[in-house]
CSV table of C-alpha atoms in Angstrom, one decimal:
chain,number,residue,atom,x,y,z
A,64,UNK,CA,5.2,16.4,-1.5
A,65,UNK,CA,6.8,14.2,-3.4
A,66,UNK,CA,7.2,11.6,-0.9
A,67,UNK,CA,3.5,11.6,0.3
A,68,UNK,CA,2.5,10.9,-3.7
A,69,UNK,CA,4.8,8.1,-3.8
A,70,UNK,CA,3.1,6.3,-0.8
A,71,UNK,CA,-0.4,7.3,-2.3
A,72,UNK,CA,0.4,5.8,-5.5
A,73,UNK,CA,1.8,2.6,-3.4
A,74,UNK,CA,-1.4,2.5,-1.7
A,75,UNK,CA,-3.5,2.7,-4.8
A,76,UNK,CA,-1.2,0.1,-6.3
A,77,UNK,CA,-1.4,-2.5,-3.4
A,78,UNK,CA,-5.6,-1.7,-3.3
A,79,UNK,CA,-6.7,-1.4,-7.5
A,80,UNK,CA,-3.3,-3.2,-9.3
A,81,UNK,CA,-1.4,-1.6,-12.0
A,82,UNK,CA,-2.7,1.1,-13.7
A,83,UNK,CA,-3.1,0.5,-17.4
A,84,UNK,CA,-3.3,4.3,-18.2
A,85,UNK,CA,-2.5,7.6,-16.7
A,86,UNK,CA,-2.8,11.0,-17.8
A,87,UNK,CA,-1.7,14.1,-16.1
A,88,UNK,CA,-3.9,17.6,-16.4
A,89,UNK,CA,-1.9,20.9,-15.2
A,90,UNK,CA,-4.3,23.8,-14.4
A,91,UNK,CA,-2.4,27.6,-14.4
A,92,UNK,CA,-1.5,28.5,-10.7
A,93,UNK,CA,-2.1,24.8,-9.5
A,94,UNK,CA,0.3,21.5,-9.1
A,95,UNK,CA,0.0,18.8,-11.6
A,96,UNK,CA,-2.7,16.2,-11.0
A,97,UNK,CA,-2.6,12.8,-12.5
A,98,UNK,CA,-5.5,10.5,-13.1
A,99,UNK,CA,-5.2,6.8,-12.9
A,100,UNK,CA,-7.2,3.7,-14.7
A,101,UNK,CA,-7.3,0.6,-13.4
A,102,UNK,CA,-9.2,-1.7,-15.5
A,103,UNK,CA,-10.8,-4.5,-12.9
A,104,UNK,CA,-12.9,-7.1,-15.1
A,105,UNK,CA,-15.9,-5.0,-16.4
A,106,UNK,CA,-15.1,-2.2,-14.0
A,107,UNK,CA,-12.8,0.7,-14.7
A,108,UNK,CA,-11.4,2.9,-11.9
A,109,UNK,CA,-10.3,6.4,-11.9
A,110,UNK,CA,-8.2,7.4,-9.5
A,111,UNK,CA,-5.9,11.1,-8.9
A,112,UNK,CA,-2.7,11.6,-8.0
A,113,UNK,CA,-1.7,14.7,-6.8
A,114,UNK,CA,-4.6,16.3,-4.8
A,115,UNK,CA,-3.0,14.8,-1.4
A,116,UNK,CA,0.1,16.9,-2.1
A,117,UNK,CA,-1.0,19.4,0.3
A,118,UNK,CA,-3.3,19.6,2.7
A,119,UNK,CA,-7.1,21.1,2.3
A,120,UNK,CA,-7.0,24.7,3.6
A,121,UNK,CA,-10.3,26.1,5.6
A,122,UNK,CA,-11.4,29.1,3.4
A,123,UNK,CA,-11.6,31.4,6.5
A,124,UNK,CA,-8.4,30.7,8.0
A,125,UNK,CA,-5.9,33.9,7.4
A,126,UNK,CA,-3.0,31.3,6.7
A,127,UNK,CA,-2.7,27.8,5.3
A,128,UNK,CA,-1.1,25.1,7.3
A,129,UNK,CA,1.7,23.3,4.9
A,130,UNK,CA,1.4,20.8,7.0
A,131,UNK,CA,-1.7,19.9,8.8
A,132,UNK,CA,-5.1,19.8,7.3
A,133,UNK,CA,-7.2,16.7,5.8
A,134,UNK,CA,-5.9,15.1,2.3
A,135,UNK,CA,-7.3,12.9,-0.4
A,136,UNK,CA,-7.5,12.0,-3.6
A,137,UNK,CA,-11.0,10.6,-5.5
A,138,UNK,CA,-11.9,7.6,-6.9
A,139,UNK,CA,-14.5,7.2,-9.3
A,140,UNK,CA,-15.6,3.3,-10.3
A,141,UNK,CA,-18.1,2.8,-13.4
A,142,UNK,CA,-18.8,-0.1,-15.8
A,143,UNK,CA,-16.5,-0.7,-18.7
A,144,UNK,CA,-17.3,-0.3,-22.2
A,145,UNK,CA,-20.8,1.4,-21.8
A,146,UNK,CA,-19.9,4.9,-22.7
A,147,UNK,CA,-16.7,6.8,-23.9
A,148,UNK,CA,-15.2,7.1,-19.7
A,149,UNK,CA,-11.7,7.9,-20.7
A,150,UNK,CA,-13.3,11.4,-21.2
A,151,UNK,CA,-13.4,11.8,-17.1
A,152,UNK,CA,-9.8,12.1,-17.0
A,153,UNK,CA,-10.0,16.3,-17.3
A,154,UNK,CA,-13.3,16.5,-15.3
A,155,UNK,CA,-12.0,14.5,-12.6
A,156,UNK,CA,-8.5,16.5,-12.9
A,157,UNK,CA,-10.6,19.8,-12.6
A,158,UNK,CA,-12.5,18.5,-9.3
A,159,UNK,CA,-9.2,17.2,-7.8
A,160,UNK,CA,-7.9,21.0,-8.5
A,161,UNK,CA,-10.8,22.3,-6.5
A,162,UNK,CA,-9.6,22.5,-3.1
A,163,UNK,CA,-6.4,24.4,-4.7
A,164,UNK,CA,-8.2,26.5,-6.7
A,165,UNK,CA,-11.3,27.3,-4.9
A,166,UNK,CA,-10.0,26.8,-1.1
A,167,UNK,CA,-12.8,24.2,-0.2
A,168,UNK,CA,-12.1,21.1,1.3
A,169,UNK,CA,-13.3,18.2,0.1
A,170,UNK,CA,-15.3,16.2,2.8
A,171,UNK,CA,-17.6,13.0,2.9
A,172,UNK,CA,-21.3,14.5,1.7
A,173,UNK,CA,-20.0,17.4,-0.6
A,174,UNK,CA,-21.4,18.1,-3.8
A,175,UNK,CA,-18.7,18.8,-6.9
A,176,UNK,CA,-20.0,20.4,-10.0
A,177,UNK,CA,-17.8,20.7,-13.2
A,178,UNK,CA,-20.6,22.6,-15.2
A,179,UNK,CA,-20.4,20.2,-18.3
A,180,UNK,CA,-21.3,15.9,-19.2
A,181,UNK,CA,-18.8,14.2,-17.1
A,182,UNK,CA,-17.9,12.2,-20.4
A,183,UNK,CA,-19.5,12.7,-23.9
A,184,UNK,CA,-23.7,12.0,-23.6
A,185,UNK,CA,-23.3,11.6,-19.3
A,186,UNK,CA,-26.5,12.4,-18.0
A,187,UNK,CA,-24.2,13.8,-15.0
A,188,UNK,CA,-21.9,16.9,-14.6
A,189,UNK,CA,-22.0,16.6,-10.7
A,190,UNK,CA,-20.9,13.8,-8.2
A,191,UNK,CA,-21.4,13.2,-4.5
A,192,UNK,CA,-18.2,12.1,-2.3
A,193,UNK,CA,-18.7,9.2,0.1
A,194,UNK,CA,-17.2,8.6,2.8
A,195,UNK,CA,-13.5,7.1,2.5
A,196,UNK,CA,-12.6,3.5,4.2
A,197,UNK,CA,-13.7,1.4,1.6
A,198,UNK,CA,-12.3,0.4,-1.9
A,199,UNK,CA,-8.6,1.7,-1.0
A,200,UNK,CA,-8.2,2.3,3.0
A,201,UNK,CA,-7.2,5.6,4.5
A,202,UNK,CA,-3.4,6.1,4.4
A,203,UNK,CA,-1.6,6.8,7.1
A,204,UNK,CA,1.3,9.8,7.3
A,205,UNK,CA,3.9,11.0,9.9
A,206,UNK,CA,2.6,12.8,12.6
A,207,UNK,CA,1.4,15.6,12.2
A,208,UNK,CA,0.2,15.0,8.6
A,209,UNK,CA,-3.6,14.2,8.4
A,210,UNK,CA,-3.8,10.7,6.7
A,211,UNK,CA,-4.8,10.5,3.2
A,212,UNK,CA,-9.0,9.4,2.5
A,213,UNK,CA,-9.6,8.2,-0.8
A,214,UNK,CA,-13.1,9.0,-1.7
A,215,UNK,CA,-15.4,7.5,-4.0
A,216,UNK,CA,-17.3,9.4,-6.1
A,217,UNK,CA,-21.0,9.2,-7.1
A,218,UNK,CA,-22.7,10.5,-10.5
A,219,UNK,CA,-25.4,12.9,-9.9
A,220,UNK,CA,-28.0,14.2,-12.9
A,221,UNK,CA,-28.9,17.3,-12.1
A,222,UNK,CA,-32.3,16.5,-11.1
A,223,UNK,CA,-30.6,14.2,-7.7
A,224,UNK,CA,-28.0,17.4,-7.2
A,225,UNK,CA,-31.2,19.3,-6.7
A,226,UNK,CA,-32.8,17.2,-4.9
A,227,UNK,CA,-29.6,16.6,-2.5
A,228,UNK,CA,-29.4,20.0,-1.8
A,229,UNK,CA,-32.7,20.1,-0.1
A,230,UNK,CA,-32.8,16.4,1.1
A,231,UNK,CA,-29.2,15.8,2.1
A,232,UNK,CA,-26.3,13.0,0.9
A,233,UNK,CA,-27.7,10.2,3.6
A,234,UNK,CA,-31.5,10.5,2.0
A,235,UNK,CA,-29.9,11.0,-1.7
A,236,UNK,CA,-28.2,7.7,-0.6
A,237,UNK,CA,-30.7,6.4,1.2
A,238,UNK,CA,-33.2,6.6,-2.1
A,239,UNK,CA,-30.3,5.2,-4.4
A,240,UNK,CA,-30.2,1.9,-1.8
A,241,UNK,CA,-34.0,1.9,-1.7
A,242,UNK,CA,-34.5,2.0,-5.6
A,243,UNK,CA,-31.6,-0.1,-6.3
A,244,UNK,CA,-29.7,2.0,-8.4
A,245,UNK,CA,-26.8,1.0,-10.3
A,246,UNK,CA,-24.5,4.0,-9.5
A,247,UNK,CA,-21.5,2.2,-11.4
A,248,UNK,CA,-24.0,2.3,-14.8
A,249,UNK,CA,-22.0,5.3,-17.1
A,250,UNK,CA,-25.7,5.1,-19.1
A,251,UNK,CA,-28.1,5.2,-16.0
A,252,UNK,CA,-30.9,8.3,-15.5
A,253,UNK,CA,-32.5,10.1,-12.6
A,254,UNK,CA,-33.2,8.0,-9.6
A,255,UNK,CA,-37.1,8.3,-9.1
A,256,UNK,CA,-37.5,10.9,-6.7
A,257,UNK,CA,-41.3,11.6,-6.0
């Protein structure tokens, strides 16, 4: 366990710099889960460590795999100095915990819900994961190990959560693209959705 954080820390490293600050968030019954921030000109990145420890159990399996099973850790990107961010660290710490906690794996097109403002006055208490390959590239592991995605997250207002679950992620996307939406804007509201 230790040993994959290590690389995934490397990797994070080598892809966003040095971390300027890092908090870590320990939830009863769960391993400790850090969250990152890497400051990168007027962008500031969050990024967990600790997720990728084990691998994502399917819920209806009778028995976990230590070994097999996807990984990853999330990554959320938004514009510095808008809004009071730093206050993601928990809610990102609480999302990370999810797969532990709640036995879901965490895939490309899933919603994630922590019930409150992201960060104080967010117009968002949900994100939608993209797909991983982009900002920080997969990380390989030693066979059999599933490599390690990290996946960005997107800020929902509840309005787009509704609408994704009847629309789907690709036209939720699809709409952000069309509209031009600055999904990096802490202060943004509601894509247009008529």
């Amino acid at each position: 366990m230790a040993e994959v954080l290590a690389l995934v820390e490397a990797r994070l490293r080598t892809a966003l710099g040095e971390p300027d600050a890092r908090a870590a968030v320990t939830f009863l019954g769960t391993d400790r889960i850090e969250v990152l921030r890497f400051i990168d000109g007027d962008l500031v990145r969050y990024a967990t460590l600790g997720m990728s420890a084990q691998p994502m159990a399917d819920p209806t399996a009778a028995l976990a795999d230590p070994v097999k099973g996807p990984r990853a850790e999330l990554v959320l990107t938004v514009r510095a100095g808008l809004a009071d961010t730093d206050k993601v660290l928990r809610p990102l710490a609480v999302l990370a915990s999810t797969p532990q906690v709640e036995g879901v794996v965490v895939a490309p097109g899933a919603s994630l819900d922590v019930g409150e403002p992201l960060w104080p006055g967010a117009a968002f208490s949900s994100v939608l994961v993209a797909g991983s390959g982009g900002l920080v590239e997969d990380l390989e592991l030693d066979d059999p190990m599933d490599p390690v995605r990290f996946l960005p997250l997107l800020p929902m207002t509840p309005n787009e959560a509704a609408w994704k679950r009847v629309h789907g992620a690709q036209a939720l996307e699809e709409r952000w693209l069309a509209k031009g939406t600055d999904l990096r804007d802490p202060l943004r509201g509601s894509v247009n959705l008529d």
